[in-house]
Amino acid sequence: MRSHWSDLPPEVLGAVTARTGPIQRVEPAPAGNHADIAATIHTADGRLFVKAARKTAPDTDGPEVRSLRWEAAINPHVTEYAPRLHWTVEAGGWLVLAFEHVQARHADYAPGSPDLDALAEVIDSLQAHPLPDVLEPKRVERRWESMGDMTPLAGDTLLHADLNPANVLLGGDDTAYVVDWTFAGRGAAFLEMALLIPWLLKAGHTPNEAERWAARFPAWTSAGPAAVDLFARVFADKWQANLSTNTEAWALEHAAAARQWADYRLQ
């Protein structure tokens, strides 16, 4: 459950307006879950997209604050894709990040959507991007290492690792933006497409159609089938385990899509 902009303590609001001047209007973001507050703010100089999270104690970062710190760290290395981070504020037990505001819409992953071609261009560019040094310790396969040997998922490719439709924004001039770099890390190149499969299924693709789309990428066709099978299985199992603490509709839907793909791979 997100907080409202007005929930920010006066100390935090004062630190923000010292940067922006008076805030004329605030539009809460309709989606996302990696910050306590996410909103577009309107100022005399234009708009900014702002994300904020509160610490669990004065000197203790909670998961949302850690996520924002990581977004701030990775942003300078991915400005070809991500809206630029303009400034950060840390005050009153809160961390606030202000990003360039972009006028764009969320991508559509439905079968036949032209947005899938734009998504493919983003992935091609990401896969060719040099691995930033800041990602050296951020091994994506660690998300599943509690479930066994994840060595086949290791690698040195830059992965956004959460290219869901809400995180791929398309502008009117065919410009594509990628937002929310919370899960970015390094790993086997095929994982970028594998993590997309459940989103394609939820958009209306069959497992066969989703894999056929993924097959346009060399990293997918060169991946060992056993490595893809391993990922499909552990991803579905991890999401099933997550349902013990999260039974919201979106979690149930994603777990079902993950299981659908794993069954397709392993039947």
Short mmCIF file of C-alpha atoms in Angstrom, two decimals:
data_model
loop_
_atom_site.label_atom_id
_atom_site.label_comp_id
_atom_site.label_asym_id
_atom_site.label_seq_id
_atom_site.Cartn_x
_atom_site.Cartn_y
_atom_site.Cartn_z
CA MET A 1 0.00 0.00 0.00
CA ARG A 2 1.58 3.24 -1.12
CA SER A 3 1.67 6.39 0.96
CA HIS A 4 0.43 9.74 -0.31
CA TRP A 5 2.68 12.70 -1.07
CA SER A 6 1.09 14.58 1.85
CA ASP A 7 2.38 11.86 4.20
CA LEU A 8 5.95 13.12 3.77
CA PRO A 9 7.20 14.85 6.94
CA PRO A 10 7.63 18.64 6.74
CA GLU A 11 11.43 18.21 6.93
CA VAL A 12 11.36 16.08 3.77
CA LEU A 13 8.94 18.34 1.91
CA GLY A 14 11.12 21.32 2.80
CA ALA A 15 14.24 19.59 1.46
CA VAL A 16 12.42 18.74 -1.78
CA THR A 17 11.00 22.22 -2.35
CA ALA A 18 14.46 23.68 -1.68
CA ARG A 19 15.38 21.88 -4.90
CA THR A 20 12.22 22.45 -6.90
CA GLY A 21 10.58 25.59 -5.64
CA PRO A 22 6.84 25.46 -4.87
CA ILE A 23 5.11 22.28 -6.03
CA GLN A 24 1.99 23.15 -7.99
CA ARG A 25 0.44 19.72 -8.41
CA VAL A 26 1.12 16.06 -7.60
CA GLU A 27 -0.06 13.07 -9.67
CA PRO A 28 0.37 9.69 -7.94
CA ALA A 29 1.76 6.93 -10.17
CA PRO A 30 -0.90 4.31 -11.00
CA ALA A 31 1.43 1.29 -10.79
CA GLY A 32 4.64 -0.04 -9.29
CA ASN A 33 5.64 -1.34 -5.88
CA HIS A 34 9.31 -0.55 -5.21
CA ALA A 35 8.82 2.71 -3.33
CA ASP A 36 6.52 4.07 -0.62
CA ILE A 37 5.68 7.05 -2.82
CA ALA A 38 5.89 7.43 -6.59
CA ALA A 39 4.44 10.49 -8.27
CA THR A 40 4.83 13.12 -10.95
CA ILE A 41 5.30 16.57 -9.44
CA HIS A 42 4.60 19.78 -11.34
CA THR A 43 6.81 22.79 -10.64
CA ALA A 44 7.41 26.15 -12.27
CA ASP A 45 10.31 24.59 -14.17
CA GLY A 46 8.37 21.57 -15.42
CA ARG A 47 7.70 18.02 -14.27
CA LEU A 48 9.76 15.46 -12.38
CA PHE A 49 9.05 11.84 -11.57
CA VAL A 50 9.78 11.31 -7.89
CA LYS A 51 10.18 8.10 -5.89
CA ALA A 52 10.53 8.11 -2.11
CA ALA A 53 10.92 5.48 0.60
CA ARG A 54 11.14 5.66 4.38
CA LYS A 55 13.82 4.02 6.46
CA THR A 56 12.81 1.39 9.00
CA ALA A 57 14.86 3.29 11.63
CA PRO A 58 16.93 6.49 11.54
CA ASP A 59 20.08 4.62 10.52
CA THR A 60 18.52 1.51 8.98
CA ASP A 61 17.52 1.14 5.34
CA GLY A 62 14.50 -1.02 4.62
CA PRO A 63 14.08 -2.93 1.33
CA GLU A 64 12.45 0.00 -0.45
CA VAL A 65 15.26 2.39 0.50
CA ARG A 66 17.86 -0.17 -0.59
CA SER A 67 16.04 -0.48 -3.92
CA LEU A 68 16.17 3.28 -4.45
CA ARG A 69 19.85 3.43 -3.54
CA TRP A 70 20.53 0.78 -6.16
CA GLU A 71 18.50 2.68 -8.77
CA ALA A 72 20.57 5.78 -8.03
CA ALA A 73 23.80 3.80 -8.36
CA ILE A 74 22.94 2.14 -11.69
CA ASN A 75 21.31 5.17 -13.34
CA PRO A 76 24.48 6.91 -14.61
CA HIS A 77 25.51 3.69 -16.38
CA VAL A 78 22.23 3.17 -18.30
CA THR A 79 21.21 6.65 -19.41
CA GLU A 80 20.82 5.35 -22.99
CA TYR A 81 17.61 3.73 -21.73
CA ALA A 82 16.65 5.18 -18.36
CA PRO A 83 15.30 8.66 -17.61
CA ARG A 84 18.11 10.60 -15.95
CA LEU A 85 18.32 10.96 -12.20
CA HIS A 86 18.43 14.70 -11.48
CA TRP A 87 18.94 14.73 -7.71
CA THR A 88 18.46 12.88 -4.45
CA VAL A 89 17.35 14.11 -1.04
CA GLU A 90 17.87 12.31 2.26
CA ALA A 91 16.07 13.88 5.19
CA GLY A 92 13.67 13.05 8.00
CA GLY A 93 14.19 9.30 7.67
CA TRP A 94 13.32 9.30 3.95
CA LEU A 95 15.26 8.91 0.70
CA VAL A 96 13.84 10.79 -2.31
CA LEU A 97 14.95 10.38 -5.95
CA ALA A 98 13.86 12.80 -8.70
CA PHE A 99 14.04 11.57 -12.29
CA GLU A 100 13.56 13.23 -15.65
CA HIS A 101 9.87 13.07 -16.55
CA VAL A 102 9.15 11.43 -19.90
CA GLN A 103 5.94 11.64 -21.89
CA ALA A 104 5.31 8.03 -22.86
CA ARG A 105 2.94 5.11 -22.59
CA HIS A 106 3.36 1.58 -21.30
CA ALA A 107 4.21 -1.06 -23.89
CA ASP A 108 1.63 -3.56 -25.15
CA TYR A 109 2.85 -7.16 -25.30
CA ALA A 110 -0.26 -8.66 -26.91
CA PRO A 111 0.25 -10.97 -29.91
CA GLY A 112 0.80 -8.92 -33.05
CA SER A 113 1.54 -5.68 -31.19
CA PRO A 114 4.14 -3.48 -32.91
CA ASP A 115 5.46 -2.73 -29.44
CA LEU A 116 7.09 -6.16 -29.44
CA ASP A 117 9.49 -4.93 -32.12
CA ALA A 118 10.38 -1.93 -29.94
CA LEU A 119 10.93 -4.30 -27.02
CA ALA A 120 13.21 -6.44 -29.17
CA GLU A 121 15.31 -3.38 -30.06
CA VAL A 122 15.66 -2.55 -26.37
CA ILE A 123 16.79 -6.09 -25.59
CA ASP A 124 19.26 -6.15 -28.48
CA SER A 125 20.79 -2.93 -27.22
CA LEU A 126 20.93 -4.12 -23.61
CA GLN A 127 22.55 -7.40 -24.62
CA ALA A 128 25.31 -5.51 -26.45
CA HIS A 129 25.90 -3.02 -23.63
CA PRO A 130 29.23 -3.34 -21.80
CA LEU A 131 28.81 -4.62 -18.26
CA PRO A 132 29.19 -1.68 -15.84
CA ASP A 133 31.63 -2.28 -12.99
CA VAL A 134 28.91 -1.42 -10.49
CA LEU A 135 27.14 -4.66 -11.47
CA GLU A 136 30.10 -6.89 -10.63
CA PRO A 137 28.60 -8.13 -7.32
CA LYS A 138 24.98 -8.13 -8.54
CA ARG A 139 24.61 -11.72 -9.72
CA VAL A 140 21.02 -12.32 -10.83
CA GLU A 141 21.19 -16.10 -10.31
CA ARG A 142 21.47 -15.51 -6.55
CA ARG A 143 17.71 -14.96 -6.48
CA TRP A 144 17.26 -18.72 -6.86
CA GLU A 145 20.45 -20.18 -5.33
CA SER A 146 18.52 -21.38 -2.26
CA MET A 147 16.89 -23.90 -4.62
CA GLY A 148 20.06 -25.57 -5.83
CA ASP A 149 23.07 -25.08 -8.08
CA MET A 150 22.33 -22.09 -10.31
CA THR A 151 25.69 -22.05 -12.10
CA PRO A 152 23.99 -22.43 -15.55
CA LEU A 153 22.28 -19.07 -14.92
CA ALA A 154 25.51 -17.18 -14.26
CA GLY A 155 27.02 -14.84 -16.82
CA ASP A 156 28.37 -11.40 -17.60
CA THR A 157 25.53 -9.80 -19.53
CA LEU A 158 23.81 -6.65 -18.30
CA LEU A 159 20.24 -7.65 -17.40
CA HIS A 160 17.40 -5.32 -16.53
CA ALA A 161 15.62 -8.47 -15.31
CA ASP A 162 12.15 -6.93 -15.05
CA LEU A 163 11.07 -5.81 -18.52
CA ASN A 164 7.37 -6.02 -17.75
CA PRO A 165 5.07 -3.75 -19.80
CA ALA A 166 4.92 -1.10 -17.07
CA ASN A 167 8.71 -0.74 -17.17
CA VAL A 168 9.00 -0.24 -20.94
CA LEU A 169 7.74 3.20 -21.93
CA LEU A 170 7.27 4.23 -25.55
CA GLY A 171 7.24 7.87 -26.59
CA GLY A 172 5.46 9.41 -29.54
CA ASP A 173 8.75 9.84 -31.42
CA ASP A 174 9.46 6.07 -31.22
CA THR A 175 11.80 6.64 -28.28
CA ALA A 176 11.86 3.76 -25.81
CA TYR A 177 12.62 4.21 -22.14
CA VAL A 178 13.29 1.53 -19.55
CA VAL A 179 12.43 2.36 -15.94
CA ASP A 180 12.63 0.70 -12.52
CA TRP A 181 16.13 -0.83 -12.48
CA THR A 182 15.63 -2.38 -9.03
CA PHE A 183 16.43 -5.91 -10.21
CA ALA A 184 19.25 -5.05 -12.62
CA GLY A 185 22.29 -7.29 -12.42
CA ARG A 186 24.60 -9.58 -14.35
CA GLY A 187 23.79 -13.08 -15.51
CA ALA A 188 23.32 -15.42 -18.44
CA ALA A 189 22.05 -13.46 -21.44
CA PHE A 190 19.05 -15.74 -22.07
CA LEU A 191 17.59 -14.82 -18.67
CA GLU A 192 16.33 -11.46 -20.01
CA MET A 193 14.02 -13.30 -22.38
CA ALA A 194 13.18 -16.09 -19.93
CA LEU A 195 11.97 -13.56 -17.37
CA LEU A 196 9.73 -12.09 -20.08
CA ILE A 197 7.97 -15.36 -20.93
CA PRO A 198 5.34 -15.14 -18.13
CA TRP A 199 4.56 -11.55 -19.14
CA LEU A 200 4.04 -12.66 -22.74
CA LEU A 201 1.74 -15.45 -21.56
CA LYS A 202 -0.30 -12.99 -19.50
CA ALA A 203 -0.58 -10.77 -22.59
CA GLY A 204 -2.21 -13.59 -24.56
CA HIS A 205 0.63 -15.61 -26.11
CA THR A 206 0.79 -19.39 -25.86
CA PRO A 207 4.03 -20.87 -24.47
CA ASN A 208 5.00 -21.94 -27.98
CA GLU A 209 4.36 -18.45 -29.37
CA ALA A 210 6.30 -16.84 -26.52
CA GLU A 211 9.32 -19.07 -27.10
CA ARG A 212 9.11 -18.51 -30.84
CA TRP A 213 9.30 -14.76 -30.18
CA ALA A 214 12.27 -15.27 -27.84
CA ALA A 215 14.02 -17.28 -30.56
CA ARG A 216 14.75 -14.08 -32.50
CA PHE A 217 17.58 -13.45 -30.01
CA PRO A 218 20.92 -15.27 -30.43
CA ALA A 219 21.25 -15.55 -26.66
CA TRP A 220 18.07 -17.63 -26.57
CA THR A 221 18.89 -19.95 -29.45
CA SER A 222 22.42 -20.54 -28.15
CA ALA A 223 21.32 -21.28 -24.58
CA GLY A 224 21.44 -24.91 -23.56
CA PRO A 225 17.92 -26.39 -23.26
CA ALA A 226 18.85 -27.82 -19.86
CA ALA A 227 19.66 -24.33 -18.56
CA VAL A 228 16.32 -22.98 -19.82
CA ASP A 229 14.50 -25.98 -18.30
CA LEU A 230 16.26 -25.37 -14.99
CA PHE A 231 15.23 -21.75 -14.93
CA ALA A 232 11.62 -22.46 -15.89
CA ARG A 233 11.34 -25.01 -13.07
CA VAL A 234 12.97 -22.98 -10.29
CA PHE A 235 11.15 -19.79 -11.34
CA ALA A 236 7.78 -21.54 -11.12
CA ASP A 237 8.69 -23.23 -7.84
CA LYS A 238 9.86 -19.96 -6.30
CA TRP A 239 6.66 -18.20 -7.28
CA GLN A 240 4.61 -21.04 -5.86
CA ALA A 241 6.52 -20.71 -2.59
CA ASN A 242 5.94 -16.95 -2.60
CA LEU A 243 2.19 -17.57 -2.50
CA SER A 244 2.51 -18.69 1.13
CA THR A 245 2.97 -15.01 2.05
CA ASN A 246 1.39 -13.19 -0.90
CA THR A 247 -1.96 -14.21 -2.35
CA GLU A 248 -2.79 -10.95 -4.10
CA ALA A 249 -4.37 -11.36 -7.53
CA TRP A 250 -1.26 -10.23 -9.44
CA ALA A 251 0.92 -12.74 -7.57
CA LEU A 252 -1.49 -15.59 -8.24
CA GLU A 253 -1.60 -14.63 -11.91
CA HIS A 254 2.16 -14.50 -12.27
CA ALA A 255 2.64 -17.78 -10.43
CA ALA A 256 0.09 -19.41 -12.76
CA ALA A 257 1.89 -18.08 -15.84
CA ALA A 258 5.24 -19.29 -14.53
CA ARG A 259 3.80 -22.75 -13.89
CA GLN A 260 2.19 -22.83 -17.34
CA TRP A 261 5.57 -22.21 -18.95
CA ALA A 262 7.40 -24.71 -16.72
CA ASP A 263 4.84 -27.41 -17.53
CA TYR A 264 5.26 -26.66 -21.24
CA ARG A 265 9.04 -26.97 -20.96
CA LEU A 266 9.09 -30.06 -18.78
CA GLN A 267 6.16 -32.15 -19.94
#
